[in-house]
């Protein structure tokens, strides 16, 4: 079945630095979504990418969908303590079923 | 805002007990989902339902069953709990008209099986 791999599993970042988390699907996706889960919270939708090569920005967060629609990335610029949490990508190949990656847990060192 | 409510935040059960996890949504969503979340494994789909009395197996249905008798309520049942079912369980919903089929999650139910 469809698999979505996400790396790294953990990301320790110094406050103010940039980092990127990557998401790779075993199959071509119709779209990909990103969710953020704060510590003790539940996943909350951030963004959806649909088009090949699409790039979207939300303030310091930049999301990209690969040309082949099998991979995606999230880049965070000038990391802040509010960025702490686990970021999940979730790929949709067909229908309404989302397959989630394992998540990247982000820890920020002040 | 859509609200998805899970009845229990924390449960502790013994091996072999029957466990019910309840989920209620208040936005008339057709689709409801049960995921379990484990470190490093992300969210794995157990079962989902796209209508009352309808259910579909997800990726890891073994050891679980579900019930959807009313549109707003989706229950996850562990017939005989085992220690490997210790996990965080997340309920989610979306509707046919939900933009991008975005999932709205409940707060989660952390189950410990002793």
CSV table of C-alpha atoms in Angstrom, one decimal:
chain,number,residue,atom,x,y,z
A,1,UNK,CA,0.0,0.0,0.0
A,2,UNK,CA,0.9,3.6,-0.1
A,3,UNK,CA,3.7,4.7,2.2
A,4,UNK,CA,4.8,8.2,3.3
A,5,UNK,CA,8.2,8.6,4.8
A,6,UNK,CA,9.2,11.7,6.6
A,7,UNK,CA,12.7,12.8,7.7
A,8,UNK,CA,14.2,13.6,10.0
A,9,UNK,CA,12.2,12.1,12.9
A,10,UNK,CA,13.7,14.7,15.3
A,11,UNK,CA,15.1,18.1,14.6
A,12,UNK,CA,16.9,20.1,17.3
A,13,UNK,CA,17.2,23.7,16.1
A,14,UNK,CA,18.9,26.7,17.6
A,15,UNK,CA,16.5,29.6,17.9
A,16,UNK,CA,17.0,31.8,14.8
A,17,UNK,CA,18.3,29.1,12.6
A,18,UNK,CA,16.6,27.6,9.5
A,19,UNK,CA,15.7,23.9,9.0
A,20,UNK,CA,13.9,21.7,6.5
A,21,UNK,CA,11.8,18.6,6.9
A,22,UNK,CA,11.2,16.2,4.0
A,23,UNK,CA,8.4,14.0,3.0
A,24,UNK,CA,8.5,11.2,0.4
A,25,UNK,CA,5.7,9.1,-1.0
A,26,UNK,CA,5.9,5.6,-2.5
A,27,UNK,CA,3.2,6.6,-5.0
A,28,UNK,CA,2.3,9.7,-7.0
A,29,UNK,CA,0.0,12.0,-5.0
A,30,UNK,CA,-3.0,14.0,-6.1
A,31,UNK,CA,-2.3,16.4,-3.3
A,32,UNK,CA,-0.4,16.7,0.0
A,33,UNK,CA,-1.3,18.4,3.2
A,34,UNK,CA,0.8,19.5,6.2
A,35,UNK,CA,-0.4,19.5,9.8
A,36,UNK,CA,1.2,20.8,13.0
A,37,UNK,CA,0.7,19.2,16.4
A,38,UNK,CA,1.8,21.3,19.4
A,39,UNK,CA,3.0,19.4,22.5
A,40,UNK,CA,-0.1,18.0,24.2
A,41,UNK,CA,-2.3,19.0,21.4
A,42,UNK,CA,-3.9,17.5,18.3
A,43,UNK,CA,-2.9,17.9,14.6
A,44,UNK,CA,-4.1,21.2,13.0
A,45,UNK,CA,-4.2,21.7,9.3
A,46,UNK,CA,-1.5,24.1,7.9
A,47,UNK,CA,-1.7,23.9,4.1
A,48,UNK,CA,-2.4,21.9,1.0
A,49,UNK,CA,-0.4,21.6,-2.1
A,50,UNK,CA,-1.9,20.3,-5.3
A,51,UNK,CA,0.1,21.3,-8.4
A,52,UNK,CA,3.4,19.9,-9.5
A,53,UNK,CA,6.2,22.1,-8.3
A,54,UNK,CA,3.9,24.3,-6.3
A,55,UNK,CA,5.4,26.5,-3.6
A,56,UNK,CA,3.4,28.2,-0.9
A,57,UNK,CA,4.5,30.4,1.9
A,58,UNK,CA,3.0,31.1,5.3
A,59,UNK,CA,5.1,33.8,7.0
A,60,UNK,CA,8.3,32.0,7.9
A,61,UNK,CA,7.1,28.6,6.6
A,62,UNK,CA,7.7,27.6,2.9
A,63,UNK,CA,6.1,24.5,1.6
A,64,UNK,CA,7.0,22.9,-1.7
A,65,UNK,CA,5.5,20.0,-3.8
A,66,UNK,CA,7.9,18.1,-6.0
A,67,UNK,CA,7.7,18.1,-9.8
A,68,UNK,CA,6.8,14.4,-9.8
A,69,UNK,CA,4.2,14.9,-7.0
A,70,UNK,CA,5.9,12.2,-4.9
A,71,UNK,CA,7.7,14.4,-2.4
A,72,UNK,CA,7.3,17.6,-0.4
A,73,UNK,CA,9.3,19.8,1.9
A,74,UNK,CA,8.7,22.3,4.7
A,75,UNK,CA,11.3,24.9,5.3
A,76,UNK,CA,11.2,27.1,8.4
A,77,UNK,CA,13.2,30.3,8.5
A,78,UNK,CA,14.5,31.9,11.7
A,79,UNK,CA,13.0,29.3,14.0
A,80,UNK,CA,11.1,30.6,17.0
A,81,UNK,CA,10.0,28.8,20.2
A,82,UNK,CA,6.5,29.0,18.8
A,83,UNK,CA,7.6,26.5,16.1
A,84,UNK,CA,8.0,23.7,18.6
A,85,UNK,CA,5.8,20.7,17.8
A,86,UNK,CA,5.5,17.8,15.4
A,87,UNK,CA,5.0,18.5,11.7
A,88,UNK,CA,3.2,15.8,9.7
A,89,UNK,CA,2.8,15.6,6.0
A,90,UNK,CA,-0.2,13.6,4.7
A,91,UNK,CA,-0.5,12.4,1.1
A,92,UNK,CA,-3.6,11.7,-0.8
A,93,UNK,CA,-3.4,9.4,-3.8
A,94,UNK,CA,-7.1,9.0,-4.5
A,95,UNK,CA,-10.4,9.4,-2.8
A,96,UNK,CA,-10.6,10.8,0.7
A,97,UNK,CA,-7.9,8.7,2.4
A,98,UNK,CA,-4.9,10.5,3.7
A,99,UNK,CA,-1.7,8.6,4.5
A,100,UNK,CA,0.4,10.4,7.2
A,101,UNK,CA,4.1,10.4,7.5
A,102,UNK,CA,5.8,9.6,10.8
A,103,UNK,CA,6.2,13.3,11.6
A,104,UNK,CA,9.2,15.5,12.4
A,105,UNK,CA,9.4,16.5,16.0
A,106,UNK,CA,10.9,20.0,16.3
A,107,UNK,CA,12.7,21.1,19.5
A,108,UNK,CA,14.0,24.6,19.7
A,109,UNK,CA,17.0,25.6,21.8
A,110,UNK,CA,16.7,29.2,23.0
B,1,UNK,CA,-15.7,26.2,14.0
B,2,UNK,CA,-16.0,22.5,13.7
B,3,UNK,CA,-15.7,20.7,17.0
B,4,UNK,CA,-14.7,17.1,17.4
B,5,UNK,CA,-15.1,15.9,20.9
B,6,UNK,CA,-13.6,12.7,22.3
B,7,UNK,CA,-15.3,11.6,25.5
B,8,UNK,CA,-12.2,10.5,27.4
B,9,UNK,CA,-8.8,12.1,27.4
B,10,UNK,CA,-7.1,9.4,29.5
B,11,UNK,CA,-8.1,5.8,30.1
B,12,UNK,CA,-6.4,2.9,31.9
B,13,UNK,CA,-7.7,-0.5,31.2
B,14,UNK,CA,-6.6,-4.1,31.9
B,15,UNK,CA,-5.7,-6.7,29.3
B,16,UNK,CA,-8.9,-8.4,28.1
B,17,UNK,CA,-11.3,-5.6,28.9
B,18,UNK,CA,-13.7,-4.2,26.3
B,19,UNK,CA,-13.0,-0.6,25.6
B,20,UNK,CA,-15.2,2.0,24.0
B,21,UNK,CA,-13.8,5.3,22.6
B,22,UNK,CA,-16.5,7.8,21.7
B,23,UNK,CA,-16.2,10.6,19.2
B,24,UNK,CA,-18.9,13.3,18.4
B,25,UNK,CA,-18.7,16.0,15.8
B,26,UNK,CA,-21.1,19.0,15.6
B,27,UNK,CA,-20.8,20.1,12.0
B,28,UNK,CA,-22.9,17.5,10.2
B,29,UNK,CA,-19.9,15.9,8.6
B,30,UNK,CA,-20.4,12.8,6.6
B,31,UNK,CA,-16.9,11.3,7.0
B,32,UNK,CA,-15.4,10.3,10.3
B,33,UNK,CA,-12.0,8.6,11.0
B,34,UNK,CA,-10.1,6.9,13.8
B,35,UNK,CA,-6.4,7.0,13.8
B,36,UNK,CA,-3.8,5.8,16.3
B,37,UNK,CA,-0.7,7.8,16.9
B,38,UNK,CA,2.6,6.2,18.0
B,39,UNK,CA,6.0,7.9,18.2
B,40,UNK,CA,7.9,7.6,14.9
B,41,UNK,CA,4.9,5.9,13.1
B,42,UNK,CA,2.8,9.0,12.7
B,43,UNK,CA,-1.0,8.6,12.4
B,44,UNK,CA,-2.2,5.3,11.1
B,45,UNK,CA,-5.8,4.9,10.0
B,46,UNK,CA,-7.8,2.2,11.8
B,47,UNK,CA,-11.3,2.6,10.4
B,48,UNK,CA,-13.3,5.3,8.7
B,49,UNK,CA,-16.9,5.8,7.9
B,50,UNK,CA,-18.5,7.9,5.1
B,51,UNK,CA,-22.1,7.5,6.2
B,52,UNK,CA,-24.3,6.2,9.0
B,53,UNK,CA,-23.9,2.5,9.4
B,54,UNK,CA,-21.1,2.4,6.8
B,55,UNK,CA,-17.6,1.6,7.7
B,56,UNK,CA,-14.4,0.9,5.8
B,57,UNK,CA,-11.2,-0.7,7.1
B,58,UNK,CA,-8.1,1.5,7.2
B,59,UNK,CA,-4.5,0.3,7.3
B,60,UNK,CA,-4.5,-1.3,10.8
B,61,UNK,CA,-8.1,-2.6,11.6
B,62,UNK,CA,-7.0,-5.8,13.4
B,63,UNK,CA,-8.2,-5.9,17.0
B,64,UNK,CA,-10.7,-3.0,16.5
B,65,UNK,CA,-14.2,-2.5,15.4
B,66,UNK,CA,-16.4,0.6,14.9
B,67,UNK,CA,-19.9,1.7,15.1
B,68,UNK,CA,-21.7,4.6,13.4
B,69,UNK,CA,-25.4,4.5,14.4
B,70,UNK,CA,-25.8,8.3,14.2
B,71,UNK,CA,-24.2,10.8,11.8
B,72,UNK,CA,-22.5,12.8,14.5
B,73,UNK,CA,-21.1,9.8,16.5
B,74,UNK,CA,-18.3,7.4,15.6
B,75,UNK,CA,-17.2,4.8,18.2
B,76,UNK,CA,-14.1,2.8,18.3
B,77,UNK,CA,-14.3,-0.6,20.1
B,78,UNK,CA,-11.5,-2.7,21.4
B,79,UNK,CA,-13.2,-6.1,22.0
B,80,UNK,CA,-10.4,-7.4,24.2
B,81,UNK,CA,-7.7,-4.9,24.9
B,82,UNK,CA,-4.1,-5.9,24.7
B,83,UNK,CA,-1.0,-4.1,25.8
B,84,UNK,CA,0.1,-3.4,22.2
B,85,UNK,CA,-3.0,-1.3,21.9
B,86,UNK,CA,-1.6,1.2,24.3
B,87,UNK,CA,-1.6,4.4,22.3
B,88,UNK,CA,-3.0,7.8,21.5
B,89,UNK,CA,-6.3,7.5,19.6
B,90,UNK,CA,-7.4,10.4,17.5
B,91,UNK,CA,-10.8,10.9,15.9
B,92,UNK,CA,-11.2,13.2,12.9
B,93,UNK,CA,-14.0,14.3,10.6
B,94,UNK,CA,-14.6,16.1,7.3
B,95,UNK,CA,-17.6,16.6,5.0
B,96,UNK,CA,-18.3,16.4,1.3
B,97,UNK,CA,-18.2,20.2,1.1
B,98,UNK,CA,-15.2,20.6,3.4
B,99,UNK,CA,-12.5,22.6,1.6
B,100,UNK,CA,-9.7,20.4,0.5
B,101,UNK,CA,-11.2,17.6,2.6
B,102,UNK,CA,-9.2,19.0,5.5
B,103,UNK,CA,-9.4,16.8,8.6
B,104,UNK,CA,-10.5,18.3,11.9
B,105,UNK,CA,-9.2,16.3,14.8
B,106,UNK,CA,-10.4,15.8,18.4
B,107,UNK,CA,-8.1,16.3,21.4
B,108,UNK,CA,-7.2,12.6,21.5
B,109,UNK,CA,-7.7,9.7,23.9
B,110,UNK,CA,-4.6,8.3,25.5
B,111,UNK,CA,-5.3,4.6,26.3
B,112,UNK,CA,-3.0,2.6,28.6
B,113,UNK,CA,-3.6,-1.2,28.7
B,114,UNK,CA,-2.0,-2.9,31.7
